[in-house]
XYZ file of C-alpha atoms in Angstrom:
748
model
C 10.805 -2.351 -19.589
C 9.479 -5.647 -18.247
C 12.575 -7.397 -19.563
C 14.889 -4.930 -17.847
C 13.059 -5.255 -14.526
C 13.321 -9.037 -14.760
C 17.019 -8.772 -15.663
C 17.561 -6.891 -12.398
C 15.822 -9.700 -10.499
C 12.953 -7.548 -9.225
C 10.155 -9.731 -7.882
C 6.805 -8.463 -9.152
C 3.539 -10.371 -9.431
C 3.415 -10.216 -13.213
C -0.089 -11.691 -13.255
C -1.297 -8.253 -12.112
C 0.497 -6.297 -14.822
C -1.620 -3.652 -16.577
C -0.959 -1.268 -19.464
C -2.820 2.002 -19.092
C -2.729 2.803 -22.832
C -4.870 -0.192 -23.815
C -8.646 -0.056 -24.363
C -8.997 -2.891 -21.845
C -7.725 -0.458 -19.213
C -9.150 2.878 -20.255
C -12.675 1.563 -20.900
C -13.048 1.512 -17.122
C -11.998 5.112 -16.665
C -14.482 6.111 -19.350
C -17.162 4.591 -17.115
C -15.677 6.439 -14.133
C -15.883 9.711 -16.015
C -19.543 9.089 -16.817
C -20.148 8.296 -13.141
C -18.437 11.590 -12.260
C -20.592 13.377 -14.841
C -23.738 11.902 -13.308
C -22.583 12.875 -9.805
C -21.821 16.465 -10.852
C -18.076 15.974 -10.443
C -17.366 16.458 -14.162
C -18.514 19.431 -16.206
C -17.692 21.452 -19.305
C -17.212 25.182 -19.456
C -15.434 27.883 -21.410
C -12.307 28.926 -19.595
C -8.975 30.644 -19.979
C -6.372 27.920 -20.184
C -2.638 27.377 -20.518
C -1.863 26.593 -24.145
C 1.362 24.814 -25.105
C 2.252 26.153 -28.582
C 4.570 23.213 -29.293
C 2.280 20.364 -28.231
C -0.828 22.280 -29.394
C -2.694 21.306 -26.259
C -3.975 22.608 -22.935
C -1.971 22.171 -19.724
C -3.229 22.197 -16.155
C -1.699 24.843 -13.881
C 0.220 22.071 -12.144
C 1.859 21.202 -15.488
C 3.239 24.699 -16.052
C 6.759 24.913 -14.642
C 8.308 28.400 -14.474
C 5.872 29.584 -17.125
C 6.714 26.742 -19.542
C 5.139 23.441 -20.551
C 6.343 20.622 -18.315
C 7.137 18.407 -21.338
C 8.024 20.782 -24.178
C 9.653 23.570 -22.179
C 7.889 26.116 -24.414
C 6.480 29.338 -22.876
C 2.739 28.814 -22.433
C 0.078 31.177 -23.736
C -3.488 31.977 -22.670
C -6.445 30.833 -24.716
C -10.164 30.674 -24.074
C -11.569 27.224 -24.874
C -14.434 24.960 -23.878
C -12.884 22.338 -21.650
C -13.825 19.420 -19.440
C -13.100 19.838 -15.740
C -13.226 17.650 -12.642
C -14.441 19.305 -9.429
C -11.367 18.747 -7.300
C -12.336 21.937 -5.446
C -15.330 20.082 -3.978
C -12.798 18.234 -1.842
C -10.415 21.128 -1.087
C -11.012 21.152 2.671
C -11.085 17.359 2.890
C -7.831 17.078 0.915
C -6.256 19.621 3.244
C -7.437 17.985 6.449
C -6.535 14.534 5.136
C -2.869 15.540 5.050
C -2.886 15.394 8.861
C -3.575 11.651 8.709
C -0.647 10.889 6.378
C 1.947 10.458 9.102
C 4.188 8.276 6.907
C 4.433 10.886 4.148
C 7.461 13.213 3.960
C 6.785 16.562 5.579
C 7.935 18.407 2.450
C 5.326 16.680 0.273
C 2.521 17.402 2.716
C 3.634 21.021 2.890
C 3.745 21.298 -0.907
C 0.191 19.997 -1.156
C -0.963 22.235 1.672
C 0.470 25.271 -0.106
C -1.013 24.216 -3.445
C -4.498 23.798 -1.953
C -3.877 27.171 -0.308
C -6.616 27.823 2.200
C -6.977 31.552 2.861
C -9.255 33.155 5.435
C -10.372 36.705 4.797
C -13.332 38.751 3.677
C -15.352 39.431 0.562
C -16.354 43.059 0.190
C -17.966 45.185 -2.481
C -16.494 48.461 -3.707
C -19.272 50.590 -5.228
C -18.420 52.244 -8.556
C -18.490 56.039 -8.532
C -19.584 56.097 -12.168
C -22.767 54.559 -13.522
C -23.925 53.739 -16.983
C -24.815 51.040 -19.468
C -22.679 47.954 -19.099
C -21.213 49.049 -15.762
C -21.950 46.979 -12.648
C -22.985 48.800 -9.452
C -19.891 47.542 -7.680
C -16.895 45.198 -7.721
C -16.560 42.259 -5.334
C -13.076 41.728 -3.918
C -11.630 38.960 -1.768
C -8.818 39.890 0.601
C -6.866 38.128 3.315
C -5.880 41.511 4.776
C -9.005 43.552 5.584
C -6.906 45.148 8.331
C -5.012 47.123 5.665
C -8.068 48.676 3.998
C -7.119 52.159 5.210
C -3.861 51.781 3.259
C -5.618 51.022 -0.054
C -4.602 53.218 -2.991
C -6.131 51.419 -6.026
C -8.329 48.572 -7.243
C -7.254 46.142 -9.962
C -9.135 43.541 -11.953
C -7.898 40.602 -14.024
C -7.588 41.036 -17.808
C -10.192 38.252 -17.976
C -12.671 39.905 -15.609
C -16.094 40.437 -17.242
C -15.811 44.197 -16.683
C -12.427 44.268 -18.457
C -13.933 42.444 -21.436
C -16.889 44.837 -21.530
C -14.654 47.916 -21.422
C -12.293 46.506 -24.064
C -15.144 46.126 -26.548
C -15.134 49.900 -27.043
C -11.500 50.586 -26.234
C -8.879 49.299 -28.732
C -5.941 50.249 -26.492
C -7.343 48.232 -23.589
C -8.063 45.341 -25.965
C -4.429 45.419 -27.101
C -3.276 45.488 -23.468
C -5.391 42.394 -22.684
C -4.015 40.631 -25.762
C -0.498 41.341 -24.503
C -1.407 39.884 -21.093
C -2.513 36.700 -22.827
C 1.028 36.022 -23.952
C 1.898 34.767 -20.492
C 0.374 31.673 -18.935
C -2.475 31.452 -16.477
C -0.441 29.842 -13.712
C 0.293 31.782 -10.567
C 4.037 31.248 -11.006
C 4.051 32.712 -14.514
C 2.039 35.753 -13.457
C 4.046 36.251 -10.284
C 7.360 36.504 -12.136
C 6.104 38.688 -14.989
C 6.744 42.440 -14.896
C 3.756 44.232 -13.399
C 1.712 46.150 -15.970
C -1.623 47.935 -15.665
C -4.155 49.917 -17.637
C -6.032 52.804 -16.014
C -9.710 52.396 -16.911
C -10.569 55.937 -15.840
C -13.165 54.498 -13.456
C -13.075 54.935 -9.682
C -14.671 53.168 -6.733
C -15.817 54.306 -3.293
C -13.652 53.307 -0.316
C -15.936 51.440 2.148
C -14.534 53.254 5.201
C -13.440 56.601 3.690
C -16.060 58.480 1.691
C -13.569 61.168 0.664
C -11.030 58.749 -0.862
C -12.140 57.307 -4.221
C -9.760 54.689 -5.593
C -8.710 54.385 -9.271
C -9.587 51.149 -11.074
C -6.920 49.387 -13.165
C -6.769 46.278 -15.294
C -3.553 44.550 -14.124
C -1.678 41.577 -15.530
C -0.834 40.141 -12.106
C -4.440 39.601 -10.973
C -5.694 36.015 -11.341
C -9.281 35.605 -12.504
C -9.519 32.155 -10.912
C -8.422 33.234 -7.427
C -10.995 34.920 -5.230
C -13.148 37.134 -7.451
C -10.625 38.240 -10.069
C -10.356 41.651 -8.385
C -8.130 43.015 -5.626
C -7.612 46.188 -3.681
C -3.997 47.288 -3.637
C -2.263 48.214 -0.396
C 1.280 48.949 -1.603
C 2.854 49.414 1.832
C 2.054 45.838 2.867
C 2.105 43.736 -0.329
C 5.162 43.466 -2.570
C 3.239 43.057 -5.841
C 1.065 46.047 -5.004
C 4.151 48.057 -4.110
C 5.885 47.323 -7.422
C 2.712 48.287 -9.251
C 2.226 51.499 -7.236
C 5.821 52.639 -7.739
C 5.512 52.009 -11.479
C 2.337 54.099 -11.787
C 2.970 56.756 -9.132
C 0.251 55.656 -6.713
C 0.285 56.522 -2.966
C 2.050 54.204 -0.519
C 0.371 54.529 2.906
C 1.773 52.409 5.769
C -0.932 51.421 8.240
C 0.765 48.497 10.067
C 3.666 49.908 12.044
C 6.319 47.592 13.554
C 6.967 47.763 17.284
C 9.270 50.632 18.239
C 8.775 52.544 14.962
C 7.384 56.085 14.854
C 3.986 55.978 13.089
C 4.478 59.495 11.766
C 7.874 58.891 10.170
C 7.698 55.168 9.249
C 7.897 54.804 5.470
C 8.062 51.954 2.936
C 10.513 52.285 0.058
C 11.491 49.283 -2.084
C 10.241 46.460 0.133
C 6.726 46.094 1.501
C 6.350 45.576 5.245
C 4.490 42.293 5.871
C 5.432 41.674 9.496
C 3.521 42.140 12.748
C 2.725 45.473 14.296
C -0.058 47.764 15.404
C -2.556 49.665 13.263
C -2.219 53.421 12.760
C -3.844 55.950 10.442
C -6.732 53.483 10.332
C -9.672 55.076 12.112
C -11.494 52.603 14.370
C -8.657 50.059 13.958
C -5.953 52.275 15.501
C -3.959 50.599 18.233
C -5.040 47.044 17.401
C -2.667 44.244 16.456
C -3.025 42.673 13.001
C -5.232 39.718 13.974
C -7.550 41.856 16.080
C -7.798 44.388 13.270
C -8.711 41.661 10.741
C -11.536 40.558 13.014
C -12.768 44.087 13.671
C -12.633 45.086 9.999
C -14.592 41.982 8.998
C -17.247 42.680 11.622
C -17.577 46.318 10.485
C -17.955 45.283 6.826
C -20.689 42.818 7.759
C -22.474 45.448 9.871
C -22.350 47.875 6.943
C -23.800 45.238 4.618
C -20.948 45.471 2.134
C -18.815 42.484 3.115
C -18.611 39.057 4.715
C -15.867 37.005 6.297
C -15.122 33.825 4.313
C -12.528 31.223 3.274
C -11.224 30.596 -0.238
C -8.757 28.129 -1.752
C -5.941 28.529 -4.213
C -6.787 25.132 -5.705
C -8.576 25.275 -9.061
C -10.687 22.585 -10.716
C -8.669 20.100 -12.756
C -8.886 20.684 -16.493
C -8.653 17.217 -18.052
C -9.160 18.012 -21.764
C -6.181 17.574 -24.061
C -6.138 18.361 -27.780
C -4.010 15.437 -28.937
C -4.304 11.897 -30.266
C -2.506 9.993 -27.539
C -4.871 9.660 -24.615
C -8.171 8.110 -23.630
C -11.122 9.442 -25.690
C -13.614 11.409 -23.587
C -16.823 9.341 -23.857
C -19.429 11.975 -24.772
C -21.214 12.920 -27.981
C -22.247 16.429 -28.993
C -25.683 16.638 -30.568
C -27.223 19.870 -31.870
C -30.621 18.611 -30.708
C -29.867 16.781 -27.430
C -26.743 18.630 -26.278
C -24.032 16.620 -24.499
C -24.934 12.931 -24.491
C -22.947 10.243 -22.602
C -21.799 7.310 -24.705
C -24.006 4.314 -23.763
C -22.345 1.683 -21.606
C -22.683 -1.016 -24.267
C -20.682 1.168 -26.696
C -17.668 1.434 -24.403
C -14.796 1.602 -24.837
C -14.589 4.443 -27.311
C -11.276 3.555 -28.956
C -8.802 5.621 -30.924
C -8.646 5.192 -34.708
C -5.505 3.601 -36.146
C -5.385 5.612 -39.376
C -4.637 9.123 -38.125
C -2.205 11.495 -39.784
C 0.317 13.786 -38.160
C 1.037 15.963 -41.172
C -0.974 18.890 -39.772
C -0.533 20.726 -36.470
C -3.167 20.212 -33.834
C -5.317 17.280 -32.797
C -5.399 14.449 -35.396
C -8.809 13.344 -34.072
C -10.257 16.717 -35.045
C -8.902 16.281 -38.580
C -10.008 12.650 -39.023
C -12.610 12.427 -41.818
C -14.887 9.790 -40.243
C -14.036 8.906 -36.619
C -15.684 11.912 -35.010
C -18.981 11.473 -36.886
C -21.549 9.227 -35.172
C -25.326 9.101 -34.657
C -26.678 10.584 -31.444
C -27.603 7.801 -28.960
C -30.619 9.857 -27.917
C -32.304 10.968 -31.123
C -30.403 9.191 -33.876
C -29.537 12.413 -35.687
C -25.992 13.015 -36.976
C -23.757 14.036 -34.086
C -20.087 14.517 -33.274
C -17.774 12.691 -30.884
C -15.723 14.654 -28.381
C -12.287 14.898 -30.001
C -10.440 15.911 -26.846
C -8.712 13.139 -24.931
C -8.046 12.876 -21.217
C -4.962 14.252 -19.553
C -2.783 11.171 -19.068
C -2.743 11.852 -15.336
C -6.295 10.509 -15.529
C -4.809 7.030 -16.071
C -2.300 7.280 -13.225
C -4.919 8.543 -10.775
C -6.512 5.126 -10.243
C -4.163 2.404 -11.567
C -3.277 1.304 -8.031
C -6.913 0.228 -7.587
C -6.784 -1.736 -10.845
C -3.952 -3.844 -9.416
C -6.393 -5.161 -6.798
C -8.634 -6.697 -9.510
C -6.608 -6.886 -12.748
C -8.902 -9.457 -14.340
C -12.185 -7.735 -13.496
C -14.114 -6.913 -16.676
C -17.329 -5.312 -15.440
C -15.612 -2.449 -13.638
C -12.027 -1.378 -13.125
C -11.965 -3.214 -9.791
C -14.308 -4.777 -7.292
C -15.034 -2.759 -4.205
C -14.416 -5.807 -2.021
C -10.891 -6.309 -3.363
C -10.051 -2.594 -3.397
C -11.244 -2.058 0.161
C -9.192 -5.078 1.260
C -5.916 -4.015 -0.398
C -6.118 -0.222 -0.206
C -4.668 2.089 0.840
C -1.290 1.096 -0.607
C 0.949 0.289 2.357
C 4.104 1.770 0.864
C 4.260 3.953 -2.225
C 7.472 5.065 -3.922
C 7.708 7.874 -6.458
C 9.412 11.091 -7.404
C 8.839 14.294 -5.461
C 8.203 16.060 -8.787
C 4.686 14.572 -8.675
C 3.825 15.991 -5.241
C 1.151 18.302 -6.658
C 0.457 16.338 -9.838
C -0.073 12.604 -9.618
C -0.265 12.416 -5.817
C -2.866 15.168 -5.456
C -4.914 13.859 -8.371
C -4.832 10.299 -6.968
C -6.060 11.588 -3.591
C -8.911 13.413 -5.343
C -9.803 10.387 -7.486
C -10.023 8.158 -4.418
C -12.486 10.541 -2.803
C -14.492 10.965 -6.004
C -14.754 7.194 -6.445
C -15.857 6.886 -2.835
C -18.607 9.467 -3.426
C -19.768 7.403 -6.398
C -19.867 4.262 -4.233
C -16.942 2.480 -5.897
C -14.499 2.700 -2.959
C -14.659 2.750 0.811
C -11.290 4.382 1.566
C -10.281 8.052 1.643
C -6.553 7.950 0.947
C -4.771 5.955 -1.774
C -1.297 5.733 -0.188
C -0.644 5.199 3.531
C 3.149 5.521 3.321
C 5.216 7.494 0.819
C 8.910 7.499 -0.037
C 10.109 10.080 -2.559
C 13.208 8.635 -4.192
C 15.922 10.689 -5.833
C 17.015 10.609 -9.441
C 19.903 8.674 -10.963
C 22.098 11.347 -12.515
C 24.940 11.262 -15.025
C 27.206 13.695 -16.792
C 26.126 15.007 -20.171
C 28.530 15.314 -23.102
C 28.382 17.414 -26.279
C 30.466 17.517 -29.425
C 31.739 20.680 -31.110
C 28.407 21.113 -32.913
C 26.391 20.944 -29.694
C 24.998 17.454 -30.292
C 24.470 15.132 -27.330
C 26.768 12.103 -26.998
C 26.215 8.820 -25.174
C 28.677 8.018 -22.331
C 30.176 5.143 -24.337
C 30.995 7.570 -27.156
C 33.535 9.487 -25.020
C 36.813 8.586 -23.370
C 39.682 10.128 -21.420
C 42.870 10.727 -23.420
C 45.853 12.766 -22.239
C 43.767 14.268 -19.454
C 41.067 15.464 -21.855
C 37.580 14.160 -22.614
C 37.366 13.299 -26.326
C 35.249 11.287 -28.752
C 36.156 7.635 -29.038
C 35.904 7.695 -32.830
C 38.160 10.602 -33.773
C 39.630 12.057 -30.566
C 37.805 15.375 -31.070
C 37.358 17.464 -27.880
C 34.095 16.959 -26.016
C 32.336 19.439 -23.737
C 31.562 17.893 -20.346
C 28.236 19.144 -19.012
C 26.640 19.187 -15.600
C 25.053 16.324 -13.740
C 21.483 15.794 -14.920
C 18.935 13.070 -14.405
C 19.331 10.245 -16.881
C 17.296 11.131 -19.944
C 17.094 9.679 -23.447
C 16.885 13.190 -24.880
C 20.230 14.087 -23.248
C 21.815 10.796 -24.284
C 23.257 10.339 -20.796
C 21.482 7.060 -20.066
C 23.782 4.196 -19.123
C 22.430 1.081 -20.817
C 21.262 -1.448 -18.231
C 22.106 -4.384 -20.478
C 25.705 -3.169 -20.798
C 26.098 -2.945 -17.023
C 24.485 -6.326 -16.342
C 26.476 -8.051 -19.084
C 29.754 -6.682 -17.738
C 29.180 -6.780 -13.977
C 25.977 -8.688 -13.242
C 22.657 -7.455 -11.896
C 23.724 -7.616 -8.251
C 26.575 -5.168 -8.826
C 24.159 -2.617 -10.268
C 21.711 -3.214 -7.415
C 24.454 -2.761 -4.821
C 25.605 0.547 -6.290
C 22.055 1.912 -6.422
C 21.507 1.026 -2.767
C 24.857 1.897 -1.250
C 25.815 5.332 -2.494
C 23.306 7.588 -0.762
C 19.922 7.579 0.994
C 17.152 6.682 -1.482
C 15.532 10.095 -1.207
C 18.669 11.778 -2.570
C 19.997 11.854 -6.123
C 22.606 9.243 -7.067
C 25.467 10.025 -9.414
C 26.248 7.016 -11.588
C 30.011 6.697 -12.052
C 32.298 4.055 -13.512
C 34.355 4.226 -10.322
C 31.231 3.464 -8.307
C 30.311 0.416 -10.347
C 33.910 -0.858 -10.184
C 33.891 -0.459 -6.395
C 30.652 -2.403 -6.055
C 32.064 -5.129 -8.311
C 35.183 -5.454 -6.161
C 33.102 -5.854 -3.020
C 31.020 -8.627 -4.587
C 34.242 -10.445 -5.453
C 35.454 -10.005 -1.887
C 32.234 -11.558 -0.615
C 32.746 -14.519 -2.940
C 36.294 -15.060 -1.703
C 35.099 -14.902 1.905
C 32.956 -17.989 1.280
C 35.240 -19.879 -1.095
C 38.765 -19.300 0.256
C 40.073 -20.679 3.580
C 40.356 -18.198 6.462
C 43.644 -17.004 7.892
C 45.714 -19.327 10.101
C 44.916 -19.226 13.829
C 46.593 -16.577 15.949
C 47.826 -17.314 19.424
C 46.811 -14.057 21.087
C 43.369 -12.708 21.918
C 41.567 -15.481 20.023
C 38.787 -15.924 22.579
C 38.201 -12.184 22.926
C 38.046 -11.742 19.166
C 35.627 -14.642 18.801
C 33.304 -13.231 21.446
C 33.447 -9.753 19.904
C 32.762 -11.148 16.427
C 29.679 -13.022 17.622
C 28.434 -9.824 19.193
C 29.107 -7.989 15.935
C 27.045 -10.583 14.013
C 23.992 -10.140 16.197
C 24.329 -6.375 16.288
C 24.513 -6.350 12.486
C 21.342 -8.451 12.193
C 19.452 -6.105 14.535
C 20.727 -2.909 12.911
C 20.287 -4.047 9.292
C 16.763 -5.266 10.022
C 15.935 -1.824 11.373
C 17.673 -0.083 8.447
C 15.687 -2.022 5.863
C 12.414 -1.245 7.629
C 13.289 2.452 7.500
C 14.627 2.386 3.900
C 18.127 3.257 5.148
C 19.657 1.050 2.485
C 22.994 2.854 2.362
C 23.411 2.340 6.111
C 22.527 -1.331 5.743
C 25.183 -1.744 3.037
C 27.760 -0.034 5.252
C 26.953 -2.463 8.087
C 27.255 -5.403 5.693
C 30.727 -4.194 4.776
C 31.636 -3.943 8.481
C 30.371 -7.455 9.144
C 32.313 -8.726 6.125
C 35.495 -7.202 7.565
C 34.847 -8.766 10.977
C 34.329 -12.232 9.500
C 37.352 -11.888 7.214
C 39.552 -11.100 10.220
C 38.308 -14.061 12.270
C 40.973 -16.759 12.355
C 40.372 -20.362 11.325
C 39.683 -23.060 13.826
C 39.024 -26.780 13.998
C 35.489 -28.029 13.395
C 34.749 -28.040 17.124
C 36.552 -24.736 17.757
C 34.333 -21.789 18.835
C 35.942 -19.711 16.114
C 34.676 -22.076 13.430
C 31.210 -22.104 14.973
C 31.018 -18.312 15.102
C 32.393 -17.985 11.582
C 29.747 -20.377 10.260
C 27.038 -18.491 12.146
C 28.292 -15.238 10.659
C 28.460 -16.538 7.089
C 24.900 -17.858 7.246
C 23.641 -14.557 8.647
C 25.602 -12.500 6.112
C 24.187 -14.463 3.167
C 20.659 -13.868 4.454
C 21.282 -10.180 5.104
C 22.491 -9.501 1.565
C 19.578 -11.481 0.090
C 17.223 -8.525 -0.495
C 20.038 -6.471 -2.039
C 22.055 -9.055 -3.986
C 19.700 -12.043 -4.346
C 21.611 -13.901 -7.058
C 24.939 -13.819 -5.231
C 23.210 -14.623 -1.933
C 21.724 -17.822 -3.359
C 25.151 -18.861 -4.688
C 26.754 -18.232 -1.293
C 23.971 -20.176 0.413
C 24.809 -23.165 -1.764
C 28.509 -22.722 -1.003
C 27.550 -23.255 2.645
C 26.144 -26.660 1.672
C 22.415 -25.890 1.676
C 20.216 -27.411 -1.008
C 17.160 -25.270 -0.285
C 16.627 -21.734 -1.594
C 17.707 -18.935 0.685
C 14.639 -16.949 -0.420
C 12.476 -19.526 1.345
C 14.276 -19.229 4.676
C 13.061 -17.092 7.588
C 14.797 -13.800 8.234
C 17.655 -14.250 10.737
C 16.957 -13.422 14.353
C 19.327 -12.010 16.940
C 20.089 -12.584 20.618
C 19.024 -9.471 22.568
C 21.656 -10.198 25.173
C 24.383 -9.893 22.547
C 22.878 -6.676 21.196
C 22.654 -4.983 24.592
C 24.699 -1.820 24.819
C 27.554 -3.349 26.831
C 30.185 -2.854 24.130
C 31.865 0.159 22.579
C 33.584 0.851 19.269
C 37.206 1.847 19.792
C 39.516 3.360 17.176
C 43.021 1.905 16.785
C 45.667 4.334 15.521
C 49.243 3.531 14.510
C 51.526 6.573 14.528
C 48.471 8.845 14.428
C 46.689 7.155 11.496
C 43.466 5.182 11.877
C 44.153 1.553 11.027
C 41.200 -0.349 12.529
C 38.113 -0.175 14.713
C 37.377 -2.724 17.426
C 34.176 -3.706 19.207
C 35.196 -4.260 22.825
C 33.435 -4.918 26.093
C 32.743 -1.631 27.825
C 34.446 -2.784 31.047
C 37.489 -4.382 29.343
C 40.666 -3.463 31.203
C 43.471 -1.523 29.477
C 45.859 -4.495 29.294
C 43.288 -6.694 27.532
C 42.371 -3.854 25.171
C 46.066 -3.415 24.287
C 46.514 -7.139 23.591
C 43.407 -7.190 21.372
C 44.579 -4.151 19.395
C 48.068 -5.582 18.824
C 46.539 -8.863 17.607
C 44.204 -7.120 15.137
C 45.252 -8.368 11.632
C 45.079 -4.898 10.089
C 47.411 -3.585 12.794
C 49.758 -6.581 12.457
C 50.078 -5.890 8.719
C 50.941 -2.223 9.321
C 53.522 -2.940 12.018
C 55.260 -5.657 9.937
C 57.404 -6.740 12.868
C 58.496 -3.235 13.855
C 58.955 -2.865 17.607
C 56.173 -1.157 19.475
C 57.574 1.689 21.538
C 54.442 2.750 23.328
C 50.696 2.002 23.586
C 48.310 4.561 25.054
C 44.786 3.308 25.867
C 42.037 5.910 26.302
C 39.288 3.707 27.793
C 36.286 3.164 25.507
C 37.572 5.692 22.957
C 40.923 5.111 21.256
C 44.095 3.014 21.372
C 47.213 4.816 20.148
C 50.184 2.672 19.081
C 53.593 4.276 18.547
C 56.022 2.164 16.540
């Protein structure tokens, strides 16, 4: 990877290079973890987790995509395991409020994090059980964001992992089987949301807090999350779509209590779609006539007065499970002792490194199967003990590496606070939007956790963020469904076939370049054939950086042709002088040079690389059309000024070609060491306009003209334009129509 980056001419400070998989790196995060453990930010508990049956490891909720493992694509399952967690929820409100300070982050990323943190205001209330007996609690606590809809409640539901569900299942095989079936889907909200709603009637009922004559049945339901709120909900089918689907499936009442404006409260009914809009309360006792927000407030106050509820705020965000049951990863630096319990590995024994002699012939974690590595004496009592065989989620490494760059040679800690506080936050960060609620959220948490432990003085890791798109390419498959590399296919007789035998090939959709799909275009092949600058130009010119880029052979050929045109501009003599409109063209070209410098400077600052490339092409055209002149001719002076500016402007994009062009101009110094070109504000002032030139209705050129240029001068300039001269080829001009500051129509 380093070699490829260097081949592309990317200028990194390689003295700060780090590799997160080396003990020299992860020894520091082992110390961080022990600091977190000491500060109460790390803990171990038994929890229901997402289990990837292919990787044989736990996944965080953020790593479950559409109910499947983010790497393997396998449907996740639920398992109950003892896991290590980091208390990201301690910072939920701070992480949410901090988004307001990230003004240079894309709005969509901030919104994604805001939704993932998921602050909800509502009320906690207790529904008393009608029945009593051994093993039954006196009541069930429920969190709701809609206390205004309590009069529309028709059932209560608890999670399959609620303690009451487990207690009931101990004596009820059918319920136990139902819970086992629920465990076949993951624990993520997305997986549960899309699953078909199923429930089990426990036979128990609860008292309605406001209606003594309306007991509510209690179900165990597969769509209730144990980790959100209290693991129990009340169902109001008329005003919640999940509740409605469940109620219709099990024949439960649907009672509308929020009635939209203009609807008749007595006849308004909910059929297949729950009503979640605004309205006024009806059939709701003391809430009747109130709007939704007023009713929420009044219901919360009544619950508090009755002593059975309290208004509160909860978050969707769950603590980060960092345990992974696999070999590749940083060992978690704790030791389990039957006598002392969990014991941190002493500092002088860090890093805990991975053994080199593991086997992969058995499913599961090789560290668990290793005959000797996990056995070690307890640092506290000296008795035989056992190392933690789980390793960290690899997002642990990427959550602080940016701080390591500030002190790459520091051995005592991962970085010095002085250096980190000087360099951080990162001024400009670039990464994929797919990590909006993975790496980016974890890095924001880590920064705060390290600050709490005294290691950092900043709150946010990244001041500015650009989410770049993917480079995509077509996928190809042979008749057996195997993936083919792009160089293995060709076009023959209008059909895509294999190069080797001409067998038909199936052309797939555009997908991001991936080794597993064999649609990666080899960088070495492109650089060897076209040069690094051609590849750089294509990547920058096709689309804005935040959008996906389709890599095509036509695109790379087009970029290559433009580089050759640039070379000819500097190495071949310009066209012979023209007799007409020379002074006007020279003045307009000088204005175009300075406008290009100003606009491209602004484009680069804003990451509008494709716009900058387009302006470079326009400036290239303007300089190519400028006639030759003697050494003391203004045309020669302006052309020289333009060529120097153009070489500098392409420097960040095509540095190798730019240096060659700089030498062609006679300079012996490196262009990279020159200051960025400036521009004359007077020449950039908005006193010119761009005018289209059409010949027989077809656009043939665009001109930059003075805004107050008279029609006769505009006509002369248009007729002298080289592109127009080539089209006319001596044909007589029958008519010229000048629409001031807009278009010049030539009829020939």
